[in-house]
Every structure is written in C-alpha cells, then in structure tokens.
Amino acid sequence: MTFLQDYAYYIGAFGLVFIGLFTMLVKRNLIKVIIGLSILETGVNLFLISVGYISKGTAPIFSKTGLKAERMVDPVPQALVLTAIVIGVAVLALALSLAVRLYHHYGVLDLRKIKEQRW
Amino acid sequence: MRSIISFVLLLIITWGISLSLDRIPFGESKTHVGDYYIEKGREETGASNVVTSVVVNYRGFDTLGEVTVLFVAAIGLSAVLYTRRKKQKGEVEPASLVLTTGCRFLFPLILLFGAYIFIHGHLTPGGGFQGGAIIASAFLLVYMGCRGRRISETGSKTVESLSGLIFLVVGLIGLAVGGRYFLFNFLPKGELNSLFSAGIIPIIYIAIGCKVGSELGGIIDRLVEESG
Amino acid sequence: MILIVGALILLMLAAAIAALFFKDLINAVIASCMVSLIAAILFYLLQAPDVAMAEASIGAALVSAIFIIAIRRTQRNEE
C-alpha cells in the first residue's frame, strides 16, 4: 500500500506513456496516431516534473520578503519542461499540416491504403 | 495480431523500466545545481521568480533555440499548406448580433490580460510563452465568433520579425558591452519586487511574448482558410 | 490528500484509454483535452505554477483547437 502511495505519480506518468505508444503502434488512422503522440508527450512532461519534487517544499518564487531558501522545489526541471511543451506544440502543428496535405492528395487517411498506392 | 505483439512488447519495456525505479526515490533532493540557482539567483539577476532567471539568464541560449524551432515549424506549415488566396467572399452567412458583439467586446480584455502576464514575468508565475498563448487565444476567439474577419498578414509578419531581431540584438549588445559572453545581463539590477528590475529579463520576455503570440495566430490563420 | 491525487490519476488514465477507443475523432480530441487539463492540475499540486499555466493555455486550448480545425478539413469518422 505504501508502494502505491509513494510512486503514484510515476505510475500515472508511465501509464500515459504506455497508452500513447500503444495508440501509435496499433491504430490505422493518421489523426489517431497524432493524438497518441500528444498523450505520450504529456506523460513524459509529468514524469520530469515529478522527479524534481521535494517533499514539503514550496514553489520557487520569492514573492514575500521572509521566505527561506531551504524549502523550495528544484527549479531546473521546470525550466526544461517549459521548453518541451512549446516544442511539442510546434511538432503537432507541422504533423497536422502534413496530414491535411496527404488527405488532399490521396483521398483517404488510412495508412495501409496510402502505403499500397503506386506512383 | 499486431495489437497482441505490441502489447507484449510494451509490457516487457515497462517491466524493465520499473526495475530501476528505486534509484529515483520520490520526494528527496537529487541535484546540487538547483540549490546554487535558488541561493545565488536573487542577487545575481535581481528577479524574484527563480524559474524565469533560469530560463532567460542562466540558460538563455536554450530559449533562443526554442524560439528558432517554433519559427521553423510555422514556416514549414505555411510552405506545406500554400494555396493562392482567392479573394472572393463566398456565401458566408454572418453570425448573430449577440455573438459578434460579445466577441468584439472580449477581444481587447483578453489582449490586456496576456500582456499583463508577460510584462510581470519576473515577479509572478508566468512569462513570455504563457502570455503569447493567451494572445493567440484572443485571435482564435475572433476567428470563431465573427466570421469573415481576418488579421492582416503583413502586420503579423512585421511584428514577428521585429521581435526576433530585438532578442538577437539585445544579446549581441550584451556581448559587446560586457565582453564575456552572449546574452550578458548589462542593465542595472534595480531593487527586488519592483517592475523595473532584473536587467534585460523584462525586455526579452516582452519580445518573446509578442513573437509567440503573432506566430501562433499566423498558424491558426493558415489552417482556417475557407478554400478547402 | 493522497485520495484526491489517486482519484485524479485514475481519471486521467481512464480518459486516455477512452481517447484510444472512440471511433468519432472529435470525441477522441475532447478526451485528450481532458488528459491535458488533469495534467495541469497535477502540475499545480507538484508546486510548479509556471508549468501549470503553460500546460493549461498551450496544451489544453490551442492544441485542441488546431486538432478540430484539421479534422474539419479531412474526414470526421475513423474508417
């Protein structure tokens, strides 16, 4: 029981990675594959932030004048995840534009029918 | 058949990862770099928000790379979806009066809220990327609510290019004045918790906020075109 | 406290499994938007307010809007 209590965040993050990878491997529709990519990136960001958590810590902002510096959460993973979220949005926008162009050209979005087309 | 093989493969991968989970205990301090940034961050940069000083001052070059990746993605999307913009109006029925008036009333309020978030990035949680996304949401509201209105293309491209240039020029001025490295913090630090403090950090966050907002607005404008 | 966190994580995993199994693509996009929103709440509970604001504004609002606009230009059902 304490195992579930300690590692609840890790189990949630790895569950999201598992479901996202499963969607990307099994589904045939191209937009379903891109939805799986989005879920996978959310899982990885959640794992990175939960590694940097210190128990009974607080947010790393000196908003009041009397805050001490010993009880603050690690600020470096938060800076990295901020960059990763924006890059994830850029990748998703480009992937969706390619999907729209493929539909315009072939007429279907099924990956097996697109692979069988001859030039 | 494919689903069974993928399920078994992913189970093996997950079991292999979970073997090493007890090397990263949850809730204990793991690195020393974070302690240095928290202790010395306030007097070296002058910003109250430690995450902002890490993103802009200590790791400023990574932020420049991220802005470049977003720029390349916006250009790639415009190149792939290139169609000649037909100037005909088509049969677009206008939306009801309540909807258009509500959207036009809310648009400057959302812009003001987004601008507040990226101007006060070094004092409160927030910053350039969050404020830019809220500005792009304001443009999305106008596209969805009042049909037939578009943002001017030359205006958004001018704002985007100028903001990127301001980021680079501020970094190069830091290199010329301080002499030690790119993006050197050369303006005076000011006093803590006031608006005009922390050197070049507010200037860079204003440039990033304008750039990300107009870039995401341009992405939405390119996707919505009615000629499909 | 740990009960609230456990319930939120179970809800997030259920929404992700639902996004896998829906046949109508708009329903799958709404399920993935719910995954992003619960992730934003979990980021706030892990004492990271900057990241929670970024995930809520970028991940939940703009990514779902871009998905729905792209689905409107292609087909709506899966097969």
Coordinates of C-alpha atoms in Angstrom, one line a residue:
Chain A
M1 CA 0.0 0.0 0.0
T2 CA 2.8 2.4 0.8
F3 CA 4.4 1.4 -2.6
L4 CA 1.3 2.8 -4.3
Q5 CA 1.3 5.9 -2.1
D6 CA 5.0 6.7 -2.8
Y7 CA 5.0 6.1 -6.5
A8 CA 1.6 7.2 -7.6
Y9 CA 2.9 10.0 -9.8
Y10 CA 5.4 7.6 -11.5
I11 CA 2.7 5.1 -12.2
G12 CA 0.5 7.7 -13.7
A13 CA 3.2 9.1 -16.0
F14 CA 4.3 5.7 -17.2
G15 CA 0.7 4.7 -17.8
L16 CA 0.3 7.7 -20.1
V17 CA 3.5 6.8 -22.0
F18 CA 2.3 3.2 -22.4
I19 CA -1.2 4.2 -23.7
G20 CA 0.3 6.8 -26.1
L21 CA 2.9 4.3 -27.5
F22 CA 0.1 1.6 -27.9
T23 CA -2.0 4.1 -29.9
M24 CA 0.8 5.0 -32.1
L25 CA 1.7 1.3 -32.9
V26 CA -1.8 -0.2 -33.4
K27 CA -4.2 2.4 -34.9
R28 CA -4.5 3.0 -38.6
N29 CA -6.0 6.4 -38.9
L30 CA -3.3 9.1 -39.2
I31 CA -5.0 11.6 -36.9
K32 CA -5.4 8.9 -34.2
V33 CA -1.6 8.4 -34.4
I34 CA -1.1 12.1 -33.8
I35 CA -3.4 12.1 -30.8
G36 CA -1.3 9.2 -29.4
L37 CA 1.8 11.4 -29.9
S38 CA 0.2 14.2 -27.9
I39 CA -0.7 11.9 -25.0
L40 CA 2.9 10.5 -25.0
E41 CA 4.4 13.9 -24.7
T42 CA 2.1 14.8 -21.8
G43 CA 3.2 11.7 -19.9
V44 CA 6.9 12.5 -20.4
N45 CA 6.5 16.0 -19.0
L46 CA 4.6 14.8 -16.0
F47 CA 7.4 12.3 -15.2
L48 CA 10.1 15.1 -15.5
I49 CA 8.3 17.4 -13.0
S50 CA 7.6 14.6 -10.5
V51 CA 11.3 13.8 -10.4
G52 CA 12.1 17.3 -9.3
Y53 CA 9.7 17.4 -6.4
I54 CA 11.0 17.7 -2.8
S55 CA 8.5 16.7 -0.1
K56 CA 7.1 19.5 2.0
G57 CA 8.6 22.0 -0.4
T58 CA 7.1 25.1 -1.9
A59 CA 7.1 26.9 -5.3
P60 CA 10.4 28.6 -6.2
I61 CA 9.2 32.2 -6.2
F62 CA 10.4 34.8 -3.6
S63 CA 7.1 36.7 -3.5
K64 CA 7.2 37.6 0.2
T65 CA 10.2 39.0 1.9
G66 CA 10.5 36.4 4.6
L67 CA 10.8 33.2 2.6
K68 CA 13.7 30.9 3.3
A69 CA 15.7 29.2 0.6
E70 CA 15.9 25.7 2.1
R71 CA 12.4 24.6 1.5
M72 CA 12.0 25.1 -2.2
V73 CA 11.4 22.7 -5.1
D74 CA 14.1 22.2 -7.7
P75 CA 13.7 24.8 -10.4
V76 CA 15.8 23.2 -13.2
P77 CA 13.3 20.6 -14.4
Q78 CA 10.5 23.2 -14.6
A79 CA 12.6 25.3 -17.0
L80 CA 13.3 22.2 -19.2
V81 CA 9.6 21.2 -19.3
L82 CA 8.5 24.7 -20.2
T83 CA 10.7 24.4 -23.3
A84 CA 9.4 20.9 -24.0
I85 CA 5.8 21.9 -24.0
V86 CA 6.3 24.6 -26.6
I87 CA 8.4 22.3 -28.9
G88 CA 5.6 19.7 -28.6
V89 CA 3.1 22.2 -29.9
A90 CA 5.3 23.1 -32.9
V91 CA 5.7 19.4 -33.8
L92 CA 2.0 18.8 -33.6
A93 CA 1.1 21.7 -35.8
L94 CA 3.6 20.6 -38.5
A95 CA 2.4 17.0 -38.4
L96 CA -1.3 18.1 -38.8
S97 CA -0.4 20.2 -41.8
L98 CA 1.2 17.2 -43.4
A99 CA -1.9 15.1 -42.6
V100 CA -4.2 17.7 -44.3
R101 CA -1.9 17.7 -47.4
L102 CA -1.9 13.8 -47.6
Y103 CA -5.7 13.8 -47.4
H104 CA -5.9 16.4 -50.2
H105 CA -3.7 14.2 -52.4
Y106 CA -4.8 10.6 -51.7
G107 CA -8.5 11.0 -50.6
V108 CA -8.2 8.6 -47.6
L109 CA -6.3 8.8 -44.3
D110 CA -5.8 5.1 -43.8
L111 CA -2.2 4.3 -43.5
R112 CA -2.4 0.9 -45.2
K113 CA -4.2 2.2 -48.3
I114 CA -1.6 5.0 -48.6
K115 CA 1.2 2.6 -48.5
E116 CA -0.2 0.5 -51.3
Q117 CA -0.5 3.3 -53.8
R118 CA 1.8 3.1 -56.7
W119 CA 3.5 6.1 -58.1
Chain B
M1 CA -2.3 -9.9 -34.3
R2 CA -0.4 -6.6 -34.4
S3 CA -2.1 -5.4 -31.2
I4 CA -1.1 -8.6 -29.2
I5 CA 2.6 -8.3 -30.3
S6 CA 2.7 -4.6 -29.4
F7 CA 1.0 -5.2 -26.0
V8 CA 3.5 -7.9 -25.0
L9 CA 6.4 -5.8 -26.2
L10 CA 5.3 -2.7 -24.2
L11 CA 4.8 -4.9 -21.1
I12 CA 8.4 -6.1 -21.3
I13 CA 9.6 -2.5 -21.7
T14 CA 7.5 -1.3 -18.8
W15 CA 8.8 -4.1 -16.5
G16 CA 12.4 -3.3 -17.5
I17 CA 11.9 0.4 -16.6
S18 CA 10.2 -0.4 -13.3
L19 CA 13.2 -2.4 -12.2
S20 CA 15.3 0.8 -11.8
L21 CA 12.6 3.0 -10.2
D22 CA 14.0 2.6 -6.7
R23 CA 17.1 4.6 -7.7
I24 CA 14.9 7.7 -8.0
P25 CA 13.1 8.0 -4.7
F26 CA 10.1 10.3 -4.7
G27 CA 10.5 13.5 -2.8
E28 CA 14.2 13.7 -1.9
S29 CA 16.7 16.2 -3.1
K30 CA 18.7 14.8 -6.0
T31 CA 20.9 17.5 -7.6
H32 CA 23.1 20.4 -6.4
V33 CA 22.7 22.8 -9.3
G34 CA 19.2 23.7 -8.2
D35 CA 20.4 24.7 -4.7
Y36 CA 23.0 27.1 -6.3
Y37 CA 20.4 28.7 -8.5
I38 CA 18.0 29.3 -5.6
E39 CA 20.7 30.7 -3.3
K40 CA 22.5 32.9 -5.7
G41 CA 19.8 33.7 -8.2
R42 CA 18.3 36.7 -6.4
E43 CA 21.5 38.8 -6.1
E44 CA 23.0 37.8 -9.4
T45 CA 20.0 38.5 -11.6
G46 CA 17.5 40.5 -9.5
A47 CA 14.4 38.6 -10.5
S48 CA 12.1 37.2 -7.8
N49 CA 10.9 34.3 -10.0
V50 CA 13.8 31.7 -9.9
V51 CA 12.4 29.7 -12.9
T52 CA 12.4 32.9 -15.0
S53 CA 16.0 33.6 -14.1
V54 CA 17.0 30.1 -15.1
V55 CA 15.1 30.2 -18.4
V56 CA 16.3 33.7 -19.5
N57 CA 19.5 34.4 -17.7
Y58 CA 21.3 31.1 -16.9
R59 CA 20.1 29.0 -19.8
G60 CA 19.2 31.9 -22.3
F61 CA 20.8 30.1 -25.3
D62 CA 18.4 27.2 -25.0
T63 CA 15.5 29.7 -25.1
L64 CA 16.9 31.1 -28.3
G65 CA 17.0 27.6 -29.8
E66 CA 13.4 27.0 -28.7
V67 CA 12.2 30.2 -30.4
T68 CA 14.1 29.1 -33.6
V69 CA 12.3 25.7 -33.5
L70 CA 8.9 27.4 -33.3
F71 CA 9.8 29.7 -36.1
V72 CA 10.9 26.8 -38.4
A73 CA 7.6 24.9 -37.6
A74 CA 5.5 28.0 -38.5
I75 CA 7.4 28.4 -41.8
G76 CA 7.1 24.7 -42.6
L77 CA 3.3 24.8 -42.1
S78 CA 2.9 27.9 -44.3
A79 CA 5.0 26.2 -47.0
V80 CA 3.1 22.9 -47.0
L81 CA -0.4 24.4 -46.9
Y82 CA 0.3 27.0 -49.6
T83 CA -2.7 27.9 -51.7
R84 CA -3.4 31.0 -53.7
R85 CA -5.7 33.1 -51.6
K86 CA -8.9 33.6 -53.6
K87 CA -10.3 37.0 -52.9
Q88 CA -13.9 36.1 -53.4
K89 CA -16.2 36.3 -50.4
G90 CA -18.4 33.2 -51.0
E91 CA -21.7 32.6 -49.3
V92 CA -20.7 33.1 -45.7
E93 CA -23.7 33.9 -43.6
P94 CA -23.0 36.3 -40.8
A95 CA -23.4 35.2 -37.2
S96 CA -26.0 36.6 -34.8
L97 CA -25.6 40.1 -33.4
V98 CA -25.1 38.9 -29.8
L99 CA -22.2 36.6 -30.7
T100 CA -20.3 39.2 -32.8
T101 CA -20.8 42.0 -30.2
G102 CA -19.7 39.7 -27.4
C103 CA -16.5 38.6 -29.2
R104 CA -15.6 42.2 -30.2
F105 CA -16.1 43.3 -26.6
L106 CA -13.9 40.5 -25.1
F107 CA -11.0 40.8 -27.6
P108 CA -9.2 43.8 -26.0
L109 CA -9.7 42.5 -22.5
I110 CA -8.0 39.1 -23.3
L111 CA -5.2 41.0 -25.1
L112 CA -4.7 43.1 -21.9
F113 CA -4.6 40.0 -19.7
G114 CA -2.0 38.3 -21.9
A115 CA 0.2 41.5 -22.0
Y116 CA 0.0 41.7 -18.1
I117 CA 1.2 38.1 -17.9
F118 CA 4.4 38.6 -20.0
I119 CA 5.2 42.0 -18.6
H120 CA 5.3 40.8 -15.0
G121 CA 7.1 37.6 -15.9
H122 CA 10.0 38.2 -13.4
L123 CA 7.7 38.8 -10.4
T124 CA 4.8 36.4 -10.6
P125 CA 4.4 33.0 -12.2
G126 CA 4.0 33.5 -15.9
G127 CA 6.3 34.7 -18.7
G128 CA 6.6 35.1 -22.4
F129 CA 5.3 31.7 -23.6
Q130 CA 2.2 31.7 -21.5
G131 CA 1.3 35.3 -22.4
G132 CA 1.8 34.7 -26.1
A133 CA -0.5 31.7 -26.0
I134 CA -3.2 33.8 -24.4
I135 CA -2.9 36.4 -27.1
A136 CA -3.2 33.7 -29.7
S137 CA -6.4 32.5 -27.9
A138 CA -7.8 36.0 -28.3
F139 CA -7.2 35.8 -32.1
L140 CA -8.9 32.4 -32.1
L141 CA -12.0 33.8 -30.5
V142 CA -12.3 36.4 -33.2
Y143 CA -11.9 33.8 -35.9
M144 CA -14.6 31.5 -34.4
G145 CA -17.1 34.2 -33.3
C146 CA -17.2 36.8 -36.1
R147 CA -16.8 35.0 -39.4
G148 CA -15.2 36.7 -42.3
R149 CA -12.7 38.8 -40.3
R150 CA -9.0 38.1 -40.7
I151 CA -5.9 39.6 -39.2
S152 CA -3.7 41.5 -41.6
E153 CA -0.9 39.3 -42.9
T154 CA 1.8 42.0 -43.3
G155 CA 1.1 43.3 -39.8
S156 CA 1.6 40.0 -38.0
K157 CA 4.7 39.1 -40.1
T158 CA 6.3 42.5 -39.3
V159 CA 5.7 42.1 -35.5
E160 CA 7.1 38.6 -35.6
S161 CA 10.3 39.5 -37.4
L162 CA 10.9 42.6 -35.3
S163 CA 10.5 40.7 -32.0
G164 CA 13.0 38.1 -33.1
L165 CA 15.5 40.7 -34.1
I166 CA 15.1 42.5 -30.8
F167 CA 16.1 39.3 -28.9
L168 CA 19.2 38.8 -31.0
V169 CA 20.3 42.5 -30.9
V170 CA 19.9 42.6 -27.1
G171 CA 22.1 39.5 -26.8
L172 CA 24.8 41.0 -29.2
I173 CA 24.8 44.3 -27.3
G174 CA 25.5 42.3 -24.1
L175 CA 28.4 40.6 -25.8
A176 CA 29.8 44.0 -27.0
V177 CA 29.4 45.9 -23.7
G178 CA 30.2 43.2 -21.1
G179 CA 32.7 41.4 -23.2
R180 CA 32.4 38.0 -21.6
Y181 CA 29.5 36.0 -23.2
F182 CA 26.4 36.3 -25.4
L183 CA 23.2 37.5 -23.5
F184 CA 25.2 39.1 -20.7
N185 CA 22.9 41.0 -18.3
F186 CA 24.2 44.5 -18.6
L187 CA 21.4 46.7 -17.4
P188 CA 21.2 47.7 -13.7
K189 CA 19.5 45.2 -11.4
G190 CA 17.2 47.6 -9.5
E191 CA 15.5 46.7 -6.3
L192 CA 13.7 43.5 -5.6
N193 CA 10.0 43.0 -6.4
S194 CA 9.6 46.2 -8.4
L195 CA 8.6 46.4 -12.0
F196 CA 11.8 47.9 -13.5
S197 CA 14.3 45.4 -12.2
A198 CA 16.3 42.4 -13.3
G199 CA 18.2 43.9 -16.1
I200 CA 17.4 42.6 -19.6
I201 CA 14.9 40.0 -18.5
P202 CA 11.6 42.0 -19.0
I203 CA 12.8 43.2 -22.4
I204 CA 13.5 39.7 -23.6
Y205 CA 10.2 38.4 -22.2
I206 CA 8.2 41.2 -24.0
A207 CA 9.9 40.3 -27.3
I208 CA 9.2 36.5 -26.8
G209 CA 5.6 37.2 -25.9
C210 CA 4.9 39.3 -29.0
K211 CA 6.7 36.8 -31.2
V212 CA 4.9 33.7 -29.9
G213 CA 1.5 35.4 -30.0
S214 CA 1.7 36.5 -33.6
E215 CA 3.3 33.2 -34.7
L216 CA 0.5 31.0 -33.2
G217 CA -2.1 33.5 -34.6
G218 CA -0.5 33.1 -38.0
I219 CA -0.6 29.3 -37.7
I220 CA -4.4 29.4 -36.9
D221 CA -5.0 31.8 -39.8
R222 CA -3.2 29.5 -42.3
L223 CA -5.2 26.5 -41.1
V224 CA -8.7 28.1 -41.2
E225 CA -8.7 29.2 -44.8
E226 CA -12.0 28.5 -46.4
S227 CA -10.8 27.3 -49.7
G228 CA -10.5 23.6 -48.7
Chain C
M1 CA -4.9 14.4 0.3
I2 CA -3.5 11.2 -1.2
L3 CA -7.0 10.1 -2.1
I4 CA -7.6 13.2 -4.2
V5 CA -4.3 12.7 -6.1
G6 CA -5.1 9.0 -6.6
A7 CA -8.6 9.7 -7.9
L8 CA -7.3 12.4 -10.3
I9 CA -4.6 10.0 -11.7
L10 CA -7.2 7.2 -12.3
L11 CA -9.5 9.7 -14.1
M12 CA -6.6 10.8 -16.3
L13 CA -5.8 7.2 -17.3
A14 CA -9.4 6.4 -18.0
A15 CA -9.7 9.5 -20.3
A16 CA -6.5 8.4 -22.1
I17 CA -8.0 4.9 -22.7
A18 CA -11.2 6.4 -23.9
A19 CA -9.3 8.5 -26.4
L20 CA -7.8 5.3 -27.7
F21 CA -11.2 3.6 -28.2
F22 CA -13.5 6.3 -29.6
K23 CA -14.5 6.0 -33.2
D24 CA -15.6 9.5 -33.8
L25 CA -12.5 11.7 -33.9
I26 CA -14.0 14.8 -32.3
N27 CA -14.7 12.7 -29.2
A28 CA -11.1 11.5 -29.1
V29 CA -9.8 15.1 -29.2
I30 CA -12.1 16.1 -26.3
A31 CA -10.8 13.1 -24.3
S32 CA -7.2 14.1 -24.9
C33 CA -8.0 17.7 -23.9
M34 CA -9.3 16.3 -20.6
V35 CA -6.0 14.5 -20.1
S36 CA -4.1 17.9 -20.6
L37 CA -6.4 19.6 -18.0
I38 CA -5.9 17.0 -15.3
A39 CA -2.2 17.1 -16.0
A40 CA -2.3 20.9 -15.4
I41 CA -4.0 20.3 -12.0
L42 CA -1.3 17.7 -11.1
F43 CA 1.5 20.2 -12.1
Y44 CA 0.0 22.7 -9.7
L45 CA -0.1 20.1 -6.9
L46 CA 3.6 19.4 -7.5
Q47 CA 4.4 23.1 -6.7
A48 CA 5.1 24.2 -10.3
P49 CA 2.8 27.1 -11.2
D50 CA 4.7 28.3 -14.3
V51 CA 4.4 24.8 -15.9
A52 CA 0.7 24.5 -14.9
M53 CA -0.1 27.8 -16.6
A54 CA 1.8 26.8 -19.8
E55 CA 0.1 23.4 -20.0
A56 CA -3.4 24.8 -19.5
S57 CA -3.0 27.6 -22.0
I58 CA -1.0 25.8 -24.7
G59 CA -1.8 22.1 -24.3
A60 CA -5.5 22.3 -23.4
A61 CA -6.7 25.3 -25.5
L62 CA -4.5 25.7 -28.6
V63 CA -3.7 22.1 -29.4
S64 CA -7.3 21.1 -29.2
A65 CA -8.4 24.0 -31.4
I66 CA -5.7 23.1 -34.0
F67 CA -6.9 19.4 -34.0
I68 CA -10.5 20.4 -34.5
I69 CA -9.7 22.7 -37.4
A70 CA -7.6 20.0 -39.1
I71 CA -10.4 17.4 -38.6
R72 CA -12.8 19.8 -40.2
R73 CA -10.6 19.8 -43.3
T74 CA -10.3 16.0 -43.5
Q75 CA -12.8 13.3 -42.6
R76 CA -14.6 13.0 -39.3
N77 CA -15.0 9.3 -38.6
E78 CA -12.2 6.8 -38.3
E79 CA -12.9 4.3 -41.1

